[in-house]
Coordinates of C-alpha atoms (C1' of nucleotides) in Angstrom, one line a residue:
Chain A
M910 CA 7.5 -16.7 27.7
T911 CA 10.3 -18.5 26.0
R912 CA 12.3 -17.0 23.2
S913 CA 10.7 -19.1 20.5
A914 CA 7.2 -18.4 21.8
S915 CA 7.7 -14.7 21.1
L916 CA 8.5 -15.4 17.4
A917 CA 5.6 -17.9 17.2
L918 CA 3.2 -15.1 18.2
F919 CA 4.6 -13.0 15.3
L920 CA 4.4 -15.9 12.9
G921 CA 0.8 -16.4 13.9
Q922 CA 0.0 -12.9 12.7
L923 CA 1.6 -13.6 9.4
E924 CA -0.1 -16.8 8.9
M925 CA -3.4 -15.1 9.6
R926 CA -2.7 -13.2 6.4
A927 CA -1.3 -15.8 4.0
P928 CA -0.4 -19.5 4.1
L929 CA 3.3 -20.0 4.5
S930 CA 5.5 -22.9 3.2
E931 CA 7.4 -24.8 5.8
E932 CA 10.6 -23.2 4.5
A933 CA 9.1 -19.8 5.0
R934 CA 8.0 -20.6 8.5
Q935 CA 11.5 -21.7 9.4
A936 CA 13.0 -18.5 7.9
I937 CA 10.8 -16.6 10.3
L938 CA 11.3 -18.8 13.3
S939 CA 15.1 -18.8 12.9
L940 CA 15.4 -15.0 13.1
S941 CA 17.8 -14.0 15.8
F942 CA 16.7 -11.1 18.0
D943 CA 17.4 -9.1 21.2
I944 CA 14.8 -8.7 23.9
E945 CA 14.3 -5.3 25.5
D946 CA 11.9 -4.3 28.2
V947 CA 10.8 -0.7 28.2
G948 CA 8.5 1.4 30.4
R949 CA 5.4 3.3 29.5
E950 CA 5.4 6.3 27.2
H951 CA 8.8 5.5 26.0
A952 CA 9.8 6.6 22.4
L953 CA 10.8 3.9 20.0
V954 CA 11.2 5.8 16.8
Q955 CA 11.2 9.5 16.1
P956 CA 10.1 11.3 12.9
G957 CA 12.9 11.4 10.4
E958 CA 14.8 8.5 11.8
S959 CA 15.7 5.5 9.7
P960 CA 16.3 2.7 12.2
Q961 CA 18.6 -0.1 11.3
R962 CA 16.7 -2.6 13.3
F963 CA 13.2 -3.8 13.2
C964 CA 11.0 -4.2 16.2
L965 CA 8.3 -6.8 17.1
L966 CA 6.0 -6.2 19.9
A967 CA 5.9 -9.2 22.2
E968 CA 4.0 -7.8 25.2
G969 CA 2.2 -4.5 26.0
I970 CA 0.6 -1.9 23.9
A971 CA 2.4 0.6 21.6
A972 CA 1.2 3.4 19.5
R973 CA 1.9 5.6 16.5
C974 CA 1.6 9.3 17.4
G975 CA 1.0 12.3 15.4
R976 CA 1.5 15.7 16.9
T977 CA 0.2 19.2 16.3
P978 CA 2.4 22.2 16.6
E979 CA 0.2 23.3 19.6
G980 CA 1.3 20.2 21.3
S981 CA -1.7 18.0 21.2
R982 CA -1.3 14.4 20.3
Q983 CA -3.3 12.1 18.0
I984 CA -2.7 8.4 18.4
T985 CA -3.2 7.1 14.9
A986 CA -2.6 3.4 15.4
L987 CA -2.4 0.9 18.2
Y988 CA -0.1 -2.1 18.3
V989 CA -0.7 -5.2 20.3
P990 CA 1.5 -8.3 20.9
G991 CA 2.5 -9.9 17.6
D992 CA 2.4 -6.6 15.7
M993 CA 5.2 -4.9 13.8
P994 CA 5.0 -1.2 14.6
A995 CA 8.0 -0.3 12.4
L996 CA 7.0 -2.2 9.3
P997 CA 6.1 0.9 7.3
T998 CA 9.2 2.7 8.3
M999 CA 11.3 -0.2 7.1
M1000 CA 9.8 -0.2 3.7
L1001 CA 9.6 3.5 3.2
S1002 CA 13.1 4.2 4.8
S1003 CA 12.2 7.1 7.0
A1004 CA 9.5 7.6 9.6
V1005 CA 7.1 10.6 9.5
F1006 CA 5.3 9.6 12.7
S1007 CA 6.7 8.7 16.1
L1008 CA 6.3 5.3 17.7
C1009 CA 6.0 5.0 21.5
T1010 CA 4.9 2.6 24.1
L1011 CA 1.7 3.2 26.0
T1012 CA 2.2 0.5 28.6
K1013 CA 5.2 -1.4 29.7
C1014 CA 6.3 -3.4 26.7
K1015 CA 8.6 -6.3 25.8
L1016 CA 10.2 -5.8 22.4
L1017 CA 12.1 -8.1 20.1
W1018 CA 14.7 -6.4 17.9
V1019 CA 15.6 -8.0 14.6
S1020 CA 18.3 -6.7 12.3
L1021 CA 16.9 -5.1 9.1
R1022 CA 19.2 -7.2 7.0
D1023 CA 17.9 -10.5 8.4
L1024 CA 14.3 -9.4 8.0
R1025 CA 14.8 -8.3 4.5
Q1026 CA 16.3 -11.7 3.7
T1027 CA 13.0 -13.3 4.6
L1028 CA 11.2 -11.1 2.1
K1029 CA 12.9 -13.2 -0.6
H1030 CA 10.1 -15.6 0.0
P1031 CA 7.2 -14.3 -2.1
E1032 CA 4.6 -15.7 0.4
I1033 CA 6.2 -13.8 3.2
M1034 CA 6.2 -10.6 1.3
E1035 CA 2.6 -11.2 0.4
A1036 CA 1.8 -11.8 4.1
F1037 CA 3.5 -8.6 5.1
W1038 CA 1.7 -6.7 2.4
R1039 CA -1.7 -8.1 3.4
H1040 CA -0.9 -7.4 7.0
S1041 CA -0.2 -3.8 6.0
L1042 CA -3.5 -3.7 4.2
V1043 CA -5.4 -4.8 7.2
H1044 CA -3.8 -2.0 9.1
L1045 CA -4.9 0.3 6.4
N1046 CA -8.5 -0.8 6.9
M1047 CA -8.0 -0.1 10.6
A1048 CA -6.9 3.4 9.9
W1049 CA -9.9 4.0 7.7
E1050 CA -12.2 2.7 10.4
W1051 CA -10.5 5.0 12.9
E1052 CA -11.1 7.9 10.6
V1053 CA -14.8 7.1 10.7
N1054 CA -14.6 6.8 14.5
I1055 CA -12.8 10.0 15.0
G1056 CA -14.7 12.0 12.5
R1057 CA -18.3 10.9 12.8
R1058 CA -19.1 9.3 16.1
P1059 CA -20.1 11.0 19.4
A1060 CA -17.5 10.7 22.2
E1061 CA -19.1 7.7 24.0
K1062 CA -19.3 5.7 20.9
K1063 CA -15.7 6.5 20.0
I1064 CA -14.5 5.1 23.3
G1065 CA -16.8 2.1 23.0
H1066 CA -15.7 1.3 19.5
L1067 CA -12.1 1.5 20.4
L1068 CA -12.6 -0.8 23.4
C1069 CA -14.3 -3.3 21.1
E1070 CA -11.4 -3.2 18.7
I1071 CA -8.8 -3.7 21.4
A1072 CA -10.8 -6.5 22.9
V1073 CA -10.9 -8.4 19.6
R1074 CA -7.3 -7.7 18.7
L1075 CA -6.1 -8.8 22.1
G1076 CA -8.0 -12.0 21.5
A1077 CA -10.1 -11.3 24.6
V1078 CA -13.2 -12.1 22.7
N1079 CA -13.7 -15.8 22.6
G1080 CA -16.6 -17.7 24.0
S1081 CA -17.8 -15.8 27.1
R1082 CA -14.6 -14.0 27.9
F1083 CA -14.7 -10.3 27.2
S1084 CA -12.2 -8.9 29.7
F1085 CA -8.6 -7.9 29.4
P1086 CA -6.0 -6.1 31.5
L1087 CA -5.8 -2.5 30.4
G1088 CA -2.6 -0.7 31.1
M1089 CA -3.8 2.3 29.1
T1090 CA -4.8 5.5 30.7
Q1091 CA -7.8 7.6 29.9
Q1092 CA -5.5 10.2 28.5
Q1093 CA -4.3 7.7 26.0
F1094 CA -7.8 6.8 25.0
A1095 CA -8.6 10.5 24.6
D1096 CA -5.5 10.9 22.4
A1097 CA -6.6 8.0 20.3
C1098 CA -10.2 9.2 19.9
G1099 CA -9.5 12.8 19.2
I1100 CA -11.2 14.1 22.4
S1101 CA -10.1 15.6 25.7
V1102 CA -9.3 13.7 28.8
V1103 CA -12.1 15.1 30.7
H1104 CA -14.5 14.1 28.1
A1105 CA -13.0 10.6 27.8
N1106 CA -13.5 10.2 31.5
R1107 CA -17.2 11.2 31.3
S1108 CA -17.6 8.8 28.4
F1109 CA -16.2 6.0 30.4
Q1110 CA -18.6 6.8 33.2
A1111 CA -21.4 6.8 30.8
L1112 CA -20.5 3.4 29.5
R1113 CA -20.3 2.1 33.0
H1114 CA -23.6 3.6 34.0
A1115 CA -25.2 2.1 30.9
G1116 CA -23.9 -1.3 32.1
L1117 CA -21.9 -1.8 28.9
I1118 CA -18.5 -2.1 30.6
E1119 CA -17.2 -2.9 34.1
A1120 CA -13.9 -1.9 35.6
H1121 CA -12.3 -4.2 38.1
G1122 CA -9.1 -2.6 39.2
D1123 CA -6.8 -2.8 36.2
W1124 CA -9.1 -5.1 34.3
I1125 CA -11.8 -4.0 32.1
A1126 CA -14.7 -6.2 31.1
I1127 CA -17.3 -5.7 28.4
A1128 CA -20.4 -6.6 30.3
D1129 CA -22.7 -7.2 27.4
W1130 CA -20.9 -7.9 24.2
T1131 CA -23.9 -8.1 22.0
R1132 CA -25.3 -4.8 23.2
M1133 CA -21.9 -3.2 23.2
I1134 CA -21.1 -3.8 19.6
E1135 CA -24.6 -2.9 18.5
W1136 CA -24.4 0.4 20.4
S1137 CA -20.9 1.2 19.4
E1138 CA -21.5 0.4 15.8
F1139 CA -18.7 -2.0 15.9
D1140 CA -18.4 -4.6 13.1
E1141 CA -15.2 -6.6 13.3
A1142 CA -15.1 -7.3 9.5
Y1143 CA -12.5 -4.6 9.0
L1144 CA -10.1 -6.5 11.2
Y1145 CA -10.2 -9.5 8.8
R1146 CA -9.6 -12.0 11.6
S1147 CA -10.4 -15.0 9.4
R1148 CA -8.0 -15.4 6.6
P1149 CA -9.7 -14.9 3.2
V1150 CA -9.9 -18.0 1.1
S1151 CA -9.0 -17.8 -2.6
A1152 CA -7.7 -14.3 -2.3
G1153 CA -4.0 -14.7 -2.5
L1154 CA -1.6 -15.7 -5.1
A1155 CA -0.6 -18.9 -3.5
H1156 CA -4.2 -20.1 -3.6
R1157 CA -4.6 -20.3 -7.3
Chain B
M1099 CA -5.6 10.7 -23.9
T1100 CA -4.5 7.5 -25.8
R1101 CA -5.0 4.1 -24.4
S1102 CA -1.3 3.6 -23.6
A1103 CA -1.0 7.0 -21.9
S1104 CA -3.5 5.9 -19.3
L1105 CA -1.4 2.9 -18.4
A1106 CA 1.7 5.0 -18.3
L1107 CA 0.2 7.2 -15.7
F1108 CA -0.4 4.1 -13.6
L1109 CA 3.1 2.8 -14.3
G1110 CA 4.4 6.1 -13.1
Q1111 CA 2.8 5.7 -9.7
L1112 CA 4.4 2.2 -9.4
E1113 CA 7.8 3.4 -10.4
M1114 CA 7.6 6.2 -7.8
R1115 CA 7.6 3.4 -5.3
A1116 CA 10.2 0.9 -6.6
P1117 CA 12.4 0.6 -9.6
L1118 CA 11.0 -1.9 -12.2
S1119 CA 12.9 -4.0 -14.6
E1120 CA 12.1 -3.6 -18.3
E1121 CA 10.3 -6.9 -18.2
A1122 CA 8.1 -5.8 -15.3
R1123 CA 7.3 -2.5 -17.1
Q1124 CA 6.2 -4.4 -20.1
A1125 CA 4.0 -6.7 -18.0
I1126 CA 2.2 -3.6 -16.8
L1127 CA 2.0 -1.8 -20.1
S1128 CA 0.7 -4.8 -21.9
L1129 CA -2.3 -5.2 -19.6
S1130 CA -5.6 -5.1 -21.5
F1131 CA -8.4 -3.0 -20.1
D1132 CA -11.8 -1.6 -20.8
I1133 CA -12.5 2.1 -20.4
E1134 CA -15.6 3.4 -18.7
D1135 CA -16.8 6.9 -18.1
V1136 CA -19.0 7.4 -15.1
G1137 CA -20.7 10.5 -13.6
R1138 CA -20.2 12.0 -10.2
E1139 CA -21.3 10.3 -7.0
H1140 CA -21.4 6.9 -8.7
A1141 CA -20.8 3.8 -6.6
L1142 CA -17.9 1.6 -7.8
V1143 CA -17.7 -1.0 -5.1
Q1144 CA -20.1 -1.7 -2.3
P1145 CA -19.3 -3.2 1.2
G1146 CA -19.2 -7.0 1.0
E1147 CA -18.6 -7.2 -2.6
S1148 CA -15.6 -9.1 -4.1
P1149 CA -15.3 -7.6 -7.6
Q1150 CA -13.7 -9.8 -10.2
R1151 CA -12.1 -6.9 -12.0
F1152 CA -9.7 -4.2 -10.9
C1153 CA -10.1 -0.5 -11.5
L1154 CA -7.5 2.1 -12.2
L1155 CA -8.5 5.8 -12.0
A1156 CA -7.4 7.6 -15.2
E1157 CA -9.3 10.9 -14.7
G1158 CA -11.3 12.5 -12.0
I1159 CA -11.4 12.1 -8.2
A1160 CA -12.8 9.1 -6.4
A1161 CA -13.2 8.3 -2.7
R1162 CA -13.5 5.6 -0.1
C1163 CA -16.5 6.1 2.1
G1164 CA -17.4 5.0 5.5
R1165 CA -21.0 5.4 6.8
T1166 CA -22.7 5.7 10.1
P1167 CA -26.0 4.1 10.8
E1168 CA -27.4 7.6 11.2
G1169 CA -26.5 8.2 7.6
S1170 CA -23.6 10.5 7.9
R1171 CA -20.7 9.8 5.6
Q1172 CA -17.0 9.9 6.3
I1173 CA -14.7 10.0 3.3
T1174 CA -11.6 8.1 4.4
A1175 CA -9.4 8.3 1.4
L1176 CA -9.2 10.2 -1.9
Y1177 CA -8.0 8.8 -5.1
V1178 CA -6.5 10.8 -7.9
P1179 CA -5.5 9.8 -11.5
G1180 CA -3.0 7.0 -11.5
D1181 CA -4.4 5.6 -8.2
M1182 CA -5.8 2.1 -7.7
P1183 CA -8.8 2.5 -5.4
A1184 CA -9.6 -1.2 -5.3
L1185 CA -6.1 -2.5 -4.5
P1186 CA -6.9 -3.4 -0.9
T1187 CA -10.1 -5.1 -1.9
M1188 CA -8.3 -7.3 -4.4
M1189 CA -5.8 -8.5 -1.8
L1190 CA -8.2 -8.9 1.1
S1191 CA -10.9 -10.4 -1.1
S1192 CA -13.9 -8.5 0.2
A1193 CA -14.5 -4.8 0.7
V1194 CA -15.7 -3.3 4.0
F1195 CA -15.9 0.3 2.7
S1196 CA -17.6 1.5 -0.4
L1197 CA -15.9 3.2 -3.3
C1198 CA -17.5 6.0 -5.2
T1199 CA -16.6 8.7 -7.6
L1200 CA -16.7 12.3 -6.5
T1201 CA -16.4 13.9 -9.9
K1202 CA -16.9 12.6 -13.4
C1203 CA -14.3 9.9 -13.8
K1204 CA -12.6 7.8 -16.4
L1205 CA -11.8 4.3 -15.2
L1206 CA -9.8 1.5 -16.6
W1207 CA -10.9 -2.0 -15.8
V1208 CA -8.4 -4.8 -15.7
S1209 CA -9.2 -8.4 -15.1
L1210 CA -8.1 -9.6 -11.7
R1211 CA -6.4 -12.6 -13.2
D1212 CA -4.3 -10.5 -15.5
L1213 CA -3.3 -8.2 -12.7
R1214 CA -2.4 -11.1 -10.4
Q1215 CA -0.1 -12.4 -13.1
T1216 CA 2.0 -9.3 -12.9
L1217 CA 2.5 -9.8 -9.1
K1218 CA 4.7 -12.8 -10.1
H1219 CA 7.4 -10.1 -10.5
P1220 CA 8.7 -9.5 -7.0
E1221 CA 9.5 -5.9 -7.9
I1222 CA 5.9 -5.3 -8.9
M1223 CA 4.6 -6.8 -5.7
E1224 CA 7.1 -4.7 -3.7
A1225 CA 5.9 -1.5 -5.6
F1226 CA 2.3 -2.3 -4.8
W1227 CA 3.1 -3.0 -1.2
R1228 CA 5.0 0.2 -0.8
H1229 CA 2.2 2.1 -2.6
S1230 CA -0.2 0.7 0.0
L1231 CA 2.1 1.8 2.7
V1232 CA 2.1 5.4 1.4
H1233 CA -1.6 5.3 1.5
L1234 CA -1.4 4.0 5.1
N1235 CA 0.6 7.1 5.9
M1236 CA -2.0 9.3 4.3
A1237 CA -4.7 7.6 6.4
W1238 CA -2.7 8.4 9.5
E1239 CA -2.2 12.0 8.5
W1240 CA -5.9 12.2 7.9
E1241 CA -6.6 10.9 11.4
V1242 CA -4.5 13.8 12.8
N1243 CA -6.3 16.2 10.5
I1244 CA -9.8 15.0 11.4
G1245 CA -9.0 14.5 15.1
R1246 CA -6.9 17.4 16.1
R1247 CA -7.2 20.4 13.9
P1248 CA -9.7 23.2 13.8
A1249 CA -12.1 23.3 10.8
E1250 CA -10.2 25.9 8.7
K1251 CA -7.0 24.0 9.0
K1252 CA -8.6 20.8 8.1
I1253 CA -9.8 22.3 4.8
G1254 CA -6.5 24.0 4.2
H1255 CA -4.5 20.8 4.9
L1256 CA -6.7 18.8 2.6
L1257 CA -6.4 21.3 -0.2
C1258 CA -2.6 21.2 0.1
E1259 CA -2.7 17.4 -0.1
I1260 CA -4.8 17.4 -3.2
A1261 CA -2.7 20.1 -4.8
V1262 CA 0.5 18.0 -4.3
R1263 CA -1.1 14.7 -5.3
L1264 CA -2.6 16.2 -8.5
G1265 CA 0.9 17.4 -9.4
A1266 CA -0.4 21.0 -9.3
V1267 CA 2.5 22.1 -7.2
N1268 CA 5.5 22.7 -9.4
G1269 CA 7.3 25.9 -9.8
S1270 CA 4.8 28.7 -9.5
R1271 CA 1.7 26.8 -10.4
F1272 CA -0.6 26.1 -7.5
S1273 CA -4.0 25.9 -9.1
F1274 CA -6.1 23.0 -10.2
P1275 CA -9.6 22.3 -11.4
L1276 CA -11.7 21.3 -8.5
G1277 CA -14.8 19.3 -9.3
M1278 CA -15.4 18.5 -5.7
T1279 CA -18.2 20.1 -3.8
Q1280 CA -18.0 21.6 -0.4
Q1281 CA -20.2 18.8 0.9
Q1282 CA -17.5 16.4 -0.2
F1283 CA -14.8 18.4 1.6
A1284 CA -17.0 18.4 4.7
D1285 CA -17.4 14.6 4.5
A1286 CA -13.6 14.2 4.1
C1287 CA -12.8 16.5 7.1
G1288 CA -15.5 15.2 9.5
I1289 CA -17.4 18.5 9.7
S1290 CA -20.7 19.9 8.4
V1291 CA -21.3 21.5 5.1
V1292 CA -22.2 24.8 6.6
H1293 CA -19.0 24.8 8.6
A1294 CA -17.0 23.8 5.6
N1295 CA -18.4 26.7 3.7
R1296 CA -17.5 29.1 6.4
S1297 CA -14.0 27.7 6.5
F1298 CA -13.6 28.2 2.8
Q1299 CA -14.7 31.8 3.2
A1300 CA -12.1 32.2 6.0
L1301 CA -9.4 30.9 3.8
R1302 CA -10.4 33.3 1.0
H1303 CA -10.6 36.3 3.3
A1304 CA -7.2 35.4 4.7
G1305 CA -5.8 35.5 1.2
L1306 CA -4.7 31.9 1.3
I1307 CA -6.8 30.7 -1.6
E1308 CA -8.6 32.1 -4.6
A1309 CA -11.5 30.6 -6.4
H1310 CA -11.9 31.3 -10.1
G1311 CA -15.0 29.6 -11.3
D1312 CA -14.2 25.9 -11.2
W1313 CA -10.5 26.4 -10.5
I1314 CA -9.0 26.9 -7.2
A1315 CA -5.7 28.5 -6.6
I1316 CA -3.5 28.5 -3.6
A1317 CA -2.5 32.1 -3.4
D1318 CA 0.5 31.9 -1.2
W1319 CA 1.9 28.4 -1.0
T1320 CA 4.5 29.1 1.7
R1321 CA 2.1 30.8 4.0
M1322 CA -0.6 28.2 3.3
I1323 CA 1.5 25.1 4.2
E1324 CA 2.8 26.9 7.3
W1325 CA -0.6 27.9 8.4
S1326 CA -2.2 24.5 7.6
E1327 CA 0.6 22.6 9.3
F1328 CA 1.1 20.7 6.0
D1329 CA 4.3 18.8 5.5
E1330 CA 4.3 16.7 2.4
A1331 CA 6.8 14.2 3.8
Y1332 CA 4.0 11.8 4.5
L1333 CA 3.2 11.6 0.8
Y1334 CA 6.7 10.2 0.0
R1335 CA 6.8 11.9 -3.4
S1336 CA 10.5 11.2 -3.9
R1337 CA 11.3 7.6 -4.1
P1338 CA 13.4 6.5 -1.1
V1339 CA 16.9 5.4 -2.0
S1340 CA 18.4 2.2 -0.5
A1341 CA 15.1 1.2 1.0
G1342 CA 13.9 -1.7 -1.1
L1343 CA 15.0 -5.2 -1.7
A1344 CA 16.1 -4.5 -5.2
H1345 CA 18.5 -1.9 -4.1
R1346 CA 20.9 -4.2 -2.3
Chain C
dC1137 C1' 3.2 10.2 55.3
dG1138 C1' 4.1 13.2 51.4
dT1139 C1' 4.4 12.8 46.4
dC1140 C1' 2.9 12.0 42.0
dA1141 C1' 0.2 10.2 38.3
dG1142 C1' -4.2 9.4 37.1
dT1143 C1' -9.2 10.0 37.8
dT1144 C1' -13.2 12.6 39.0
dT1145 C1' -16.1 16.8 39.5
dG1146 C1' -17.9 21.4 38.6
dA1147 C1' -18.4 25.8 36.3
dC1148 C1' -17.8 28.1 32.3
dT1149 C1' -16.7 28.9 27.3
dG1150 C1' -16.5 28.2 22.6
dG1151 C1' -16.5 25.7 18.3
dA1152 C1' -19.2 23.3 15.5
dA1153 C1' -23.9 21.1 14.5
dT1154 C1' -28.5 21.9 13.2
dC1155 C1' -32.3 24.1 11.2
dA1156 C1' -34.2 27.0 7.9
dA1157 C1' -34.3 30.0 4.3
dA1158 C1' -32.3 32.8 0.7
dA1159 C1' -29.2 33.4 -3.1
dC1160 C1' -26.8 31.5 -6.8
dC1161 C1' -25.6 28.5 -10.6
dT1162 C1' -26.1 25.5 -14.5
dG1163 C1' -28.2 22.7 -17.5
dT1164 C1' -32.8 21.6 -19.5
dG1165 C1' -36.6 22.0 -22.1
dG1166 C1' -40.5 24.7 -23.7
Chain D
dC566 C1' -34.2 33.0 -25.2
dC567 C1' -36.3 32.6 -21.1
dA568 C1' -38.4 30.0 -17.3
dC569 C1' -37.8 26.4 -14.4
dA570 C1' -35.8 22.8 -11.5
dG571 C1' -32.1 20.9 -8.9
dG572 C1' -28.1 21.1 -6.7
dT573 C1' -24.7 24.2 -4.4
dT574 C1' -23.3 27.9 -1.8
dT575 C1' -24.3 31.4 1.5
dT576 C1' -26.4 33.6 5.5
dG577 C1' -28.6 33.9 10.1
dA578 C1' -30.3 32.2 14.5
dT579 C1' -30.1 28.9 17.9
dT580 C1' -28.6 24.7 20.4
dC581 C1' -25.5 21.6 22.2
dC582 C1' -21.5 18.8 22.4
dA583 C1' -17.0 19.0 23.8
dG584 C1' -12.9 21.9 25.3
dT585 C1' -10.8 24.4 28.9
dC586 C1' -9.6 25.6 33.5
dA587 C1' -9.2 24.6 38.1
dA588 C1' -9.6 22.0 42.0
dA589 C1' -10.5 17.8 44.7
dC590 C1' -10.0 13.0 45.1
dT591 C1' -7.8 8.4 44.8
dG592 C1' -4.4 5.1 45.1
dA593 C1' 0.3 3.4 44.5
dC594 C1' 4.7 3.9 46.0
dG595 C1' 9.0 5.4 48.0

DNA sequence: CGTCAGTTTGACTGGAATCAAAACCTGTGG
DNA sequence: CCACAGGTTTTGATTCCAGTCAAACTGACG
């Protein structure tokens, strides 16, 4: 992947949320950045920190983690390529949750100052805002998932979300490389590893998913989303028309 | 409460997130609105709707509700006076969760067009954005609460959050009128009513809370937050310095 | 070939759900 | 002023989902 391609991925996420002027696009595409490769389970931001640089996720999967004094971990959000894990931290100045990678990741680091410059464009600020709101919807859907579904559906629902967000759901393709461990799925769903494992087995036996080495495939998408109570509306994959300021 | 006092409450929430110019303040304070009183458990917005007016909560407690096909409800967010329950819906154009009142509420309705006008002020947009981000942090904290804490701590933690957000925690005052039912607490914590009831009893017997009729008091704030693992940092009650755009 | 991380299995335990019924309020109308 | 109805809260008994603990298995890798 070339340097500019990484930024284009990021730009794509923004444009999914609000139309950008050519000037705004250029402001994004001309950001300078450093690339860093990090391994799995690597901490990016710790609670209380106020990082002076901003990270974009170019490859891999990262997560926001909450912790209990007893030591158990709750993953509260997942980040996929194109996402901006540290966006809330930037605007609220100090982190209360930690960010860490779940798989090997490629990160782009942008200076906070440069990024804040781009916010001078109202359309960019609007896109960021709306992007944050979509993540808010994801968090609410996760609350429903964690709070009210039985374990197998939690796993199923999460798999569906990941598939859609990775862009693995188009036409007849429903498979994606999954670097995540079952422990990480358990942490995201609020269940134990053992139970996560049994849930995966249940999904396999039900013919809903298939595991081929490191790849996971959703065998029957229609049945899977019906069974997992998954409705991708909350991901707002298609940009709303007539919603923004620029549309009027 | 006078008409202007209602808007001032709302303005206060915004100013907690970003400093506003006098011009921006006036833009907010001069919004025209209708007042509506509604009873408890009254639906405000249904999934799929795109309301053409914007609601501000002036009195009472409202909630965002997720539902499972089996009929169980998960409250994913709570709204207290000064909050803007429908803010995400406005910017994303269609709701995926329903909004409803939990107690009797007083609502202010503002036309979407008028509200969008105020967003022309970049500081206002920034304040809204940051307000959304604080709610995002709340949602993440709720995920930890729902996913990883035993029932009594869930209830305790939620009580602490409500106390702080209602402004009931200042000096030695830790009590507030609670119109919410135990069923609603259960729905917010992802547990059953029966279990919620037993958790309340446990909190009372432990001397952590006291119920006096419709008022609830946190008997020992220090012990309560320690025991409930509550750290109000995620509510960002004090406005961050040097975080915004306007600060530079 | 041992090591280590992750997955799988089994046995056991415990927290929370469910069901059902009783007690308690609070507002309503006779 | 009391009786009644409806919604809440409380209690008890029972079931079951999911956690815990511990051990075996697998596969990648040095």
